[in-house]
Coordinates of C-alpha atoms and ligand atoms in Angstrom, one line a residue:
M3 CA -22.6 23.0 22.9
A4 CA -21.7 26.2 25.4
S5 CA -18.0 28.0 24.2
L6 CA -15.3 29.0 26.0
S7 CA -15.6 33.2 25.9
S8 CA -12.5 35.0 27.4
R9 CA -14.5 36.4 30.2
D10 CA -15.0 33.0 31.4
Q11 CA -12.0 31.9 34.4
P12 CA -10.8 28.8 34.7
R13 CA -11.5 26.6 37.3
S14 CA -10.0 23.2 38.9
V15 CA -11.5 19.8 38.1
S16 CA -13.0 18.0 41.8
E17 CA -12.2 15.4 42.4
G18 CA -15.5 14.0 42.1
E19 CA -15.6 15.6 38.2
L20 CA -12.9 13.2 37.5
K21 CA -13.9 9.9 38.5
A22 CA -16.8 10.8 36.7
A23 CA -15.7 11.3 33.6
N24 CA -13.5 8.0 34.3
D25 CA -16.7 6.0 34.1
A26 CA -17.9 7.9 31.7
P27 CA -19.0 5.3 28.5
H28 CA -16.3 5.8 25.9
Y29 CA -17.1 5.1 22.5
D30 CA -15.1 4.8 19.0
L31 CA -18.8 7.0 17.5
I32 CA -21.6 8.4 18.0
I33 CA -24.2 9.5 16.1
R34 CA -26.5 12.6 18.6
N35 CA -29.8 14.1 17.8
G36 CA -31.4 10.6 14.6
R37 CA -34.8 10.3 14.5
L38 CA -34.6 6.1 14.2
L39 CA -36.0 4.7 11.3
N40 CA -37.3 0.9 12.1
L41 CA -40.0 0.2 9.1
S42 CA -41.7 -3.5 9.9
P43 CA -41.0 -5.6 7.8
A44 CA -44.5 -7.5 5.0
G45 CA -47.3 -6.8 6.0
P46 CA -48.7 -3.6 5.7
G47 CA -48.2 -2.1 9.0
E48 CA -48.7 0.5 11.6
Q49 CA -45.9 3.4 9.9
S50 CA -46.9 6.1 8.9
C51 CA -45.2 8.1 6.0
D52 CA -45.6 11.0 8.2
T53 CA -44.1 9.7 11.6
R54 CA -41.8 12.2 12.9
P55 CA -39.4 9.9 15.4
A56 CA -38.3 11.6 18.3
L57 CA -35.1 12.9 19.0
A58 CA -32.4 10.0 20.3
D59 CA -28.9 9.1 20.0
I60 CA -26.5 6.1 19.4
A61 CA -23.3 4.9 19.9
I62 CA -21.1 2.6 18.5
G63 CA -18.3 0.7 19.8
D64 CA -16.6 -2.5 18.3
R65 CA -18.4 -2.3 15.2
R66 CA -21.9 -2.8 16.9
I67 CA -24.6 -0.8 18.3
L68 CA -24.0 -0.2 22.0
A69 CA -25.9 2.2 23.2
I70 CA -29.6 4.0 21.6
G71 CA -31.4 6.8 24.0
P72 CA -31.6 10.2 23.9
N73 CA -28.8 12.2 25.4
L74 CA -26.7 9.7 25.9
S75 CA -24.0 10.6 28.5
G76 CA -20.3 9.9 27.4
N77 CA -17.9 10.4 25.2
A78 CA -16.1 9.2 21.7
R79 CA -13.2 9.4 19.2
R80 CA -15.8 11.0 16.9
T81 CA -19.5 12.4 16.8
I82 CA -21.6 13.3 13.8
D83 CA -24.2 14.9 14.8
A84 CA -27.4 14.4 12.4
Q85 CA -29.1 17.8 13.3
G86 CA -32.7 15.8 13.7
H87 CA -32.7 13.5 10.2
L88 CA -33.6 10.3 9.8
V89 CA -30.5 7.3 10.8
S90 CA -31.5 4.8 8.7
P91 CA -30.9 0.8 8.9
P92 CA -28.7 0.5 5.2
F93 CA -30.5 0.8 2.3
V94 CA -30.3 -3.1 0.3
E95 CA -30.0 -3.1 -3.1
S96 CA -32.0 -6.6 -3.6
H97 CA -31.0 -7.3 -7.6
I98 CA -28.5 -5.5 -9.9
H99 CA -26.5 -6.2 -12.2
L100 CA -22.8 -4.8 -12.1
D101 CA -21.6 -7.3 -14.8
S102 CA -22.8 -4.7 -16.8
A103 CA -23.0 -2.0 -15.1
L104 CA -22.0 1.6 -16.5
T105 CA -21.5 0.0 -20.1
A106 CA -24.1 1.6 -21.8
G107 CA -23.9 2.9 -25.4
E108 CA -21.6 -0.3 -25.4
P109 CA -21.0 -1.1 -28.3
R110 CA -24.2 0.8 -29.3
W111 CA -27.1 1.9 -27.5
N112 CA -30.2 0.5 -27.1
Q113 CA -32.0 2.5 -30.0
S114 CA -35.5 -0.2 -29.7
G115 CA -36.0 0.2 -25.2
T116 CA -36.6 -3.1 -25.2
L117 CA -35.0 -6.0 -23.5
F118 CA -34.1 -8.7 -26.2
E119 CA -32.3 -6.1 -28.2
G120 CA -30.2 -5.0 -24.1
I121 CA -29.3 -9.2 -24.2
E122 CA -28.5 -8.9 -28.2
I123 CA -26.1 -5.9 -27.2
W124 CA -25.0 -7.2 -24.0
G125 CA -23.9 -10.5 -25.7
D126 CA -21.9 -8.6 -28.1
R127 CA -20.5 -6.6 -25.6
K128 CA -19.4 -9.4 -22.9
Q129 CA -17.3 -11.0 -25.9
S130 CA -14.8 -8.1 -24.4
L131 CA -15.1 -8.5 -21.3
T132 CA -11.6 -8.4 -19.1
S133 CA -12.1 -9.2 -15.0
A134 CA -10.1 -4.9 -14.5
D135 CA -12.9 -4.2 -16.5
V136 CA -16.0 -6.3 -14.8
K137 CA -14.2 -5.2 -11.5
A138 CA -12.7 -1.6 -12.3
R139 CA -17.1 -0.8 -13.5
A140 CA -17.8 -2.9 -10.5
L141 CA -16.6 -1.6 -7.5
A142 CA -17.7 2.3 -9.3
A143 CA -21.4 0.6 -8.7
L144 CA -20.4 -0.1 -5.4
K145 CA -19.4 3.4 -4.4
L146 CA -22.2 4.7 -5.9
Q147 CA -24.3 2.6 -3.8
A148 CA -23.0 2.6 -1.0
S149 CA -22.3 6.6 -1.2
Q150 CA -25.9 6.8 -1.4
G151 CA -27.1 4.6 1.5
V152 CA -26.3 1.0 -0.2
L153 CA -24.3 -1.1 2.5
H154 CA -26.2 -4.9 1.4
V155 CA -26.0 -6.0 -2.3
R156 CA -27.5 -9.2 -4.7
S157 CA -26.4 -9.1 -7.5
H158 CA -26.7 -11.0 -10.8
V159 CA -23.9 -12.6 -12.8
D160 CA -24.0 -13.6 -16.3
V161 CA -22.5 -16.9 -16.5
S162 CA -23.1 -18.2 -19.6
E163 CA -20.3 -17.1 -21.1
P164 CA -17.5 -19.7 -21.4
K165 CA -13.6 -18.5 -19.4
L166 CA -16.5 -16.5 -16.8
V167 CA -14.2 -13.6 -16.9
A168 CA -17.6 -11.0 -15.1
L169 CA -17.8 -14.3 -12.3
K170 CA -14.4 -15.1 -11.4
A171 CA -13.8 -11.2 -11.6
L172 CA -17.1 -10.6 -9.3
L173 CA -15.9 -13.4 -6.8
E174 CA -12.8 -10.9 -6.5
L175 CA -13.9 -8.2 -5.6
R176 CA -16.7 -10.1 -3.5
E177 CA -13.7 -10.6 -0.6
E178 CA -12.5 -6.9 -1.2
V179 CA -15.3 -5.0 -0.1
R180 CA -16.0 -7.9 2.3
P181 CA -14.9 -5.1 4.5
W182 CA -17.9 -2.3 3.8
M183 CA -20.3 -3.4 2.0
D184 CA -21.9 -7.4 2.1
L185 CA -22.4 -8.7 -1.6
Q186 CA -24.3 -11.5 -2.6
L187 CA -23.4 -13.0 -6.6
V188 CA -26.1 -14.9 -8.7
A189 CA -24.9 -17.4 -10.7
F190 CA -27.8 -15.8 -13.5
P191 CA -27.7 -18.3 -16.8
Q192 CA -28.5 -14.9 -19.4
D193 CA -28.6 -17.0 -22.4
G194 CA -31.6 -19.2 -20.7
L195 CA -30.4 -22.7 -19.0
Y196 CA -30.5 -24.9 -22.4
G197 CA -30.1 -22.0 -24.8
A198 CA -26.6 -23.3 -25.3
P199 CA -24.7 -26.7 -24.9
R200 CA -22.5 -25.5 -22.0
N201 CA -25.0 -23.6 -19.9
V202 CA -25.8 -26.3 -17.6
E203 CA -22.4 -27.3 -16.8
L204 CA -21.1 -23.4 -16.4
L205 CA -23.4 -22.6 -13.7
E206 CA -22.4 -25.9 -12.0
E207 CA -19.1 -24.4 -12.6
A208 CA -19.8 -21.1 -11.4
L209 CA -21.6 -23.0 -7.7
K210 CA -18.0 -24.5 -6.9
L211 CA -16.2 -21.2 -7.0
G212 CA -19.1 -20.0 -4.8
T213 CA -21.1 -18.2 -5.9
D214 CA -24.0 -17.7 -2.7
V215 CA -27.1 -18.0 -4.9
V216 CA -28.3 -20.2 -8.2
G217 CA -30.1 -18.3 -10.6
G218 CA -32.6 -19.2 -14.0
I219 CA -34.7 -17.5 -17.0
P220 CA -37.6 -19.9 -17.2
H221 CA -39.2 -17.7 -19.8
Y222 CA -36.4 -17.2 -21.5
E223 CA -35.7 -20.9 -22.5
F224 CA -36.5 -22.0 -26.1
T225 CA -39.4 -23.5 -25.5
R226 CA -42.4 -24.1 -22.1
E227 CA -40.8 -27.4 -21.4
D228 CA -37.0 -26.3 -21.7
G229 CA -39.0 -23.4 -19.0
V230 CA -40.2 -26.1 -16.6
R231 CA -37.4 -28.3 -16.8
S232 CA -35.3 -25.6 -16.6
V233 CA -37.1 -24.5 -12.4
H234 CA -36.7 -28.2 -11.6
R235 CA -32.7 -28.7 -12.3
L236 CA -31.6 -24.7 -10.9
F237 CA -33.8 -26.3 -7.4
E238 CA -31.9 -29.5 -7.4
L239 CA -28.7 -27.8 -7.5
A240 CA -30.0 -25.6 -4.9
E241 CA -30.9 -28.1 -2.3
Q242 CA -27.2 -29.8 -3.2
Y243 CA -25.0 -26.8 -3.3
D244 CA -26.7 -26.2 -0.9
C245 CA -27.9 -22.3 -2.3
P246 CA -31.5 -20.1 -1.9
L247 CA -32.4 -19.4 -5.5
D248 CA -33.4 -15.9 -7.9
F249 CA -34.9 -16.4 -10.8
H250 CA -35.8 -13.7 -13.4
C251 CA -39.1 -14.7 -13.1
D252 CA -41.7 -13.8 -16.0
E253 CA -40.3 -10.8 -17.1
I254 CA -42.3 -10.7 -20.1
D255 CA -45.6 -9.2 -21.3
D256 CA -47.1 -12.5 -22.5
P257 CA -50.1 -13.2 -20.1
Q258 CA -49.0 -17.1 -21.1
S259 CA -45.7 -16.9 -19.0
R260 CA -47.1 -18.9 -16.0
F261 CA -43.4 -20.1 -15.0
L262 CA -44.1 -18.0 -11.3
E263 CA -46.7 -21.2 -10.5
V264 CA -44.0 -23.7 -11.1
V265 CA -41.3 -22.2 -9.1
A266 CA -43.9 -21.6 -6.5
A267 CA -45.0 -25.3 -7.0
C268 CA -41.2 -26.9 -6.5
A269 CA -40.5 -24.3 -3.6
L270 CA -43.8 -25.5 -2.1
R271 CA -42.8 -29.0 -1.9
R272 CA -39.4 -28.6 -1.6
G273 CA -39.9 -26.8 1.4
M274 CA -37.9 -23.5 0.4
G275 CA -40.2 -20.9 0.6
Q276 CA -38.7 -17.8 2.1
R277 CA -34.5 -19.5 0.1
T278 CA -36.4 -19.2 -3.0
T279 CA -36.5 -15.2 -4.3
A280 CA -39.1 -14.6 -7.7
S281 CA -38.0 -11.3 -9.5
H282 CA -40.1 -9.6 -12.2
T283 CA -42.5 -11.7 -12.1
T284 CA -43.5 -8.5 -14.9
A285 CA -46.5 -10.9 -16.8
F286 CA -48.0 -11.0 -13.6
A287 CA -49.5 -7.9 -14.0
S288 CA -50.5 -8.9 -17.3
Y289 CA -52.7 -12.0 -16.1
D290 CA -56.5 -12.3 -15.5
N291 CA -58.1 -11.4 -12.0
G292 CA -59.5 -15.0 -12.2
Y293 CA -56.3 -16.7 -12.9
A294 CA -54.4 -14.0 -11.1
T295 CA -56.7 -14.3 -8.1
K296 CA -55.7 -18.7 -7.5
L297 CA -52.3 -17.7 -8.0
M298 CA -52.4 -15.1 -5.1
G299 CA -54.1 -19.2 -2.9
L300 CA -50.4 -21.1 -4.1
L301 CA -48.6 -17.9 -3.6
R302 CA -49.1 -17.2 0.4
L303 CA -48.4 -21.0 0.1
A304 CA -45.3 -21.1 -0.6
Q305 CA -44.5 -18.0 1.1
L306 CA -41.5 -16.7 -1.5
N307 CA -39.7 -13.2 -1.6
F308 CA -40.8 -10.5 -4.3
V309 CA -39.0 -8.8 -6.2
A310 CA -40.1 -5.8 -8.5
N311 CA -37.4 -3.0 -10.6
P312 CA -40.2 -0.5 -11.1
L313 CA -37.3 2.0 -13.0
I314 CA -36.7 -1.4 -15.0
N315 CA -39.9 -2.5 -15.4
I316 CA -41.8 0.9 -16.6
T317 CA -39.4 2.1 -18.9
L318 CA -38.9 -2.2 -20.5
Q319 CA -42.1 -3.4 -20.3
G320 CA -45.2 -2.5 -22.3
R321 CA -43.0 -1.2 -25.6
G322 CA -45.4 -3.8 -28.0
D323 CA -48.5 -2.0 -26.4
C324 CA -50.4 0.4 -28.5
Y325 CA -52.5 2.3 -26.1
P326 CA -53.9 1.4 -23.6
K327 CA -50.5 0.9 -22.5
R328 CA -49.8 -1.8 -19.0
R329 CA -47.3 -0.8 -16.7
G330 CA -45.9 -3.7 -16.7
I331 CA -44.8 -3.7 -12.8
T332 CA -46.1 -6.8 -11.1
R333 CA -48.6 -6.4 -8.7
V334 CA -46.6 -4.6 -6.0
K335 CA -49.8 -3.1 -3.8
E336 CA -51.8 -7.1 -4.0
L337 CA -48.8 -9.3 -2.9
W338 CA -48.2 -6.8 -0.3
H339 CA -51.7 -6.8 0.5
A340 CA -51.6 -10.6 0.7
G341 CA -48.6 -10.3 3.6
L342 CA -45.9 -12.2 1.1
N343 CA -42.3 -10.4 2.2
V344 CA -41.4 -7.7 -1.7
S345 CA -38.5 -5.9 -1.6
L346 CA -37.9 -3.3 -5.1
G347 CA -34.4 -3.4 -7.0
H348 CA -32.9 -0.9 -9.3
D349 CA -31.2 -4.3 -11.5
C350 CA -29.6 -1.9 -14.1
I351 CA -27.0 1.6 -13.8
Q352 CA -26.5 2.7 -17.0
D353 CA -26.6 -0.3 -19.3
P354 CA -27.8 -1.5 -22.6
W355 CA -31.3 -2.0 -20.2
Y356 CA -31.2 1.1 -18.7
G357 CA -29.0 4.2 -20.1
L358 CA -30.0 5.8 -17.1
G359 CA -29.8 5.8 -12.9
N360 CA -27.2 6.0 -10.0
G361 CA -28.6 3.2 -8.0
N362 CA -30.3 5.7 -5.9
P363 CA -32.2 3.8 -3.6
L364 CA -34.8 6.5 -3.3
D365 CA -35.2 6.7 -7.0
I366 CA -37.0 3.3 -6.8
V367 CA -38.8 4.3 -4.4
Q368 CA -40.6 7.4 -6.2
M369 CA -41.2 5.3 -9.3
A370 CA -42.3 2.4 -6.8
I371 CA -44.2 4.8 -4.7
H372 CA -45.8 5.9 -8.5
C373 CA -46.4 3.3 -10.7
C374 CA -47.7 0.9 -8.0
H375 CA -50.4 3.2 -7.1
M376 CA -48.4 3.3 -3.3
T377 CA -49.2 6.8 -2.0
G378 CA -51.6 6.2 0.4
Q379 CA -49.4 6.4 4.1
R380 CA -49.3 3.6 4.8
E381 CA -48.0 2.5 1.8
I382 CA -45.4 5.3 1.1
A383 CA -43.4 3.8 4.4
A384 CA -44.1 0.1 3.2
C385 CA -42.1 1.5 -0.3
Y386 CA -39.1 1.8 2.3
A387 CA -39.5 -0.5 4.2
M388 CA -39.0 -2.6 1.1
V389 CA -35.7 -1.2 0.3
T390 CA -35.1 -1.4 3.7
H391 CA -36.0 -4.6 5.8
N392 CA -37.8 -6.3 3.2
G393 CA -34.5 -6.3 1.1
A394 CA -32.9 -7.9 4.0
Q395 CA -35.2 -10.4 4.3
T396 CA -34.9 -11.6 0.4
L397 CA -31.3 -11.5 1.7
G398 CA -31.9 -14.0 4.1
I399 CA -29.9 -11.2 6.1
S400 CA -30.4 -12.6 9.7
P401 CA -32.9 -10.4 11.3
A402 CA -30.4 -10.1 14.7
E403 CA -27.6 -8.9 11.7
Y404 CA -30.1 -6.6 10.6
G405 CA -31.7 -2.8 11.9
L406 CA -31.3 -0.3 14.6
A407 CA -30.8 -2.0 18.0
V408 CA -28.4 -2.5 20.7
G409 CA -26.2 -5.4 19.7
K410 CA -26.4 -5.2 16.1
P411 CA -24.0 -4.3 13.7
A412 CA -23.5 -0.6 13.8
N413 CA -24.4 -0.3 9.9
L414 CA -26.6 2.9 9.6
V415 CA -27.3 6.1 7.1
V416 CA -28.1 9.6 8.3
L417 CA -31.5 11.0 5.7
A418 CA -32.3 14.4 5.4
G419 CA -35.8 14.5 6.2
Q420 CA -37.2 14.1 9.4
T421 CA -40.1 11.7 8.0
L422 CA -40.3 9.7 5.4
R423 CA -42.9 12.0 3.2
D424 CA -39.8 15.0 3.7
L425 CA -37.9 12.1 2.1
S426 CA -39.7 11.4 -1.1
C427 CA -40.2 15.8 -2.0
Q428 CA -36.8 15.9 -0.9
R429 CA -35.4 13.2 -2.3
G430 CA -33.3 13.2 1.2
L431 CA -29.4 12.9 1.0
A432 CA -27.4 10.4 2.6
T433 CA -25.1 12.4 4.9
A434 CA -23.6 10.0 6.2
V435 CA -23.7 6.8 5.6
I436 CA -21.6 4.5 8.5
S437 CA -20.2 0.7 8.4
R438 CA -19.2 -1.6 10.7
G439 CA -19.0 0.9 13.1
H440 CA -16.8 3.2 10.9
C441 CA -18.3 6.4 8.9
L442 CA -18.1 5.5 5.6
A443 CA -19.3 8.2 3.7
Q444 CA -20.3 11.7 4.0
T445 CA -22.6 14.3 1.7
P446 CA -22.6 16.5 2.6
L447 CA -26.5 19.4 1.9
S448 CA -26.0 21.8 -0.4
I449 CA -28.1 24.8 0.2
T450 CA -30.4 27.6 -2.2
Q451 CA -28.6 30.9 -1.4
W452 CA -30.8 33.8 -2.5
D453 CA -28.9 36.7 -4.2
D454 CA -32.1 38.1 -3.8
P455 CA -35.5 37.4 -2.3
P456 CA -37.6 36.5 -6.1
E457 CA -40.5 37.8 -3.8
S458 CA -38.5 41.1 -3.7
I459 CA -37.8 41.6 -7.7
T460 CA -40.2 44.1 -9.4
Y461 CA -39.9 44.6 -13.4
P462 CA -38.6 46.3 -15.3
H463 CA -34.9 45.4 -13.1
Ligands
LIG527 ZN1 -32.0 -9.3 -13.7

């Protein structure tokens, strides 16, 4: 923008100019000089990670996107210069455990690094849960996520604990953060639906209290029969309470763990495929190809949603293997090629199962690109769709309420980079996060300052 120099003379404003200024649209917020990223949902699309979208402005008012285009006229109470960076719909966290987030090392560290030691440690830690403890940690985790562009979160909550302390705390928090964060809660029977006498009753109580989604963990039940029975019971409850379902399904290296077929068959027969999510399905990576091919036919019919959690799957699975060691991540590429909706989750943030992580979706994408062999141009773009549009589909967000288009809610994130490849190479920082039309967070780019250009340094120095 040109600035007024001391030699410029003030001049009078003509009536025409005044009228034009009064007629110019006035917005709450304008994002200028952004490159809009709208990835196509499931299936191999045309979007490449090297596409560099044209520059555009986004005008926002009444919490909605009111106009999009190059050099929009009008003014706003606030303007943010995206500086030629990407503007994306917000990230969607499809699978997280907020009740256990930020408890790593309490009461002890997971030395074996296995899922089962994690469940044991959590069994001890959850004895000392209080509402204030859960809410403080969950809020800290949500803020970490939001500052990195996540504005939709689905969190599983352990409802095997008899007082439902964590669930009640998170139900309160869900309402408290609603002005800036869309939070869904899954009633998750961590110890199995039939692992203790009261667990079915506790799960149903959780649904009566207003939990959004029915969860399950059939591979962790005592027997195969209990696992199958749990899937049927959970579908009944989902119908009764009109909720979608999200299973921790076959999160194990055992190639005989075959509950995905049970979930898919139930979903197909009840017409609930699009409201059903199979999370993890890591055993799918250990099935022989003959069975996997047959299963894929059923999955196509059922149209389930899938969530892979690459950070956790690559660290928890394969622990019992010598060499060759399995990666333990579900068949992300094959599911994507089959046109099924695959999204990616972080799963854990510094808890008994994973002592690392800060909720950054770009870390999830990076791990998926590497561990699922998704390094092709369209494949990298697909991994970004898995933490945005595909995640929105998994969470059941209406297409009218998600994405960058006029009339949609003004939820978006400015990401440092001009292409998706830039984001991958540089871990594009979320420099601005807009939620419901308000700027929620800004993080300045850090720029390296060289004291001396290294190429100019000679020895001895
Ligand atoms: Zn999980």
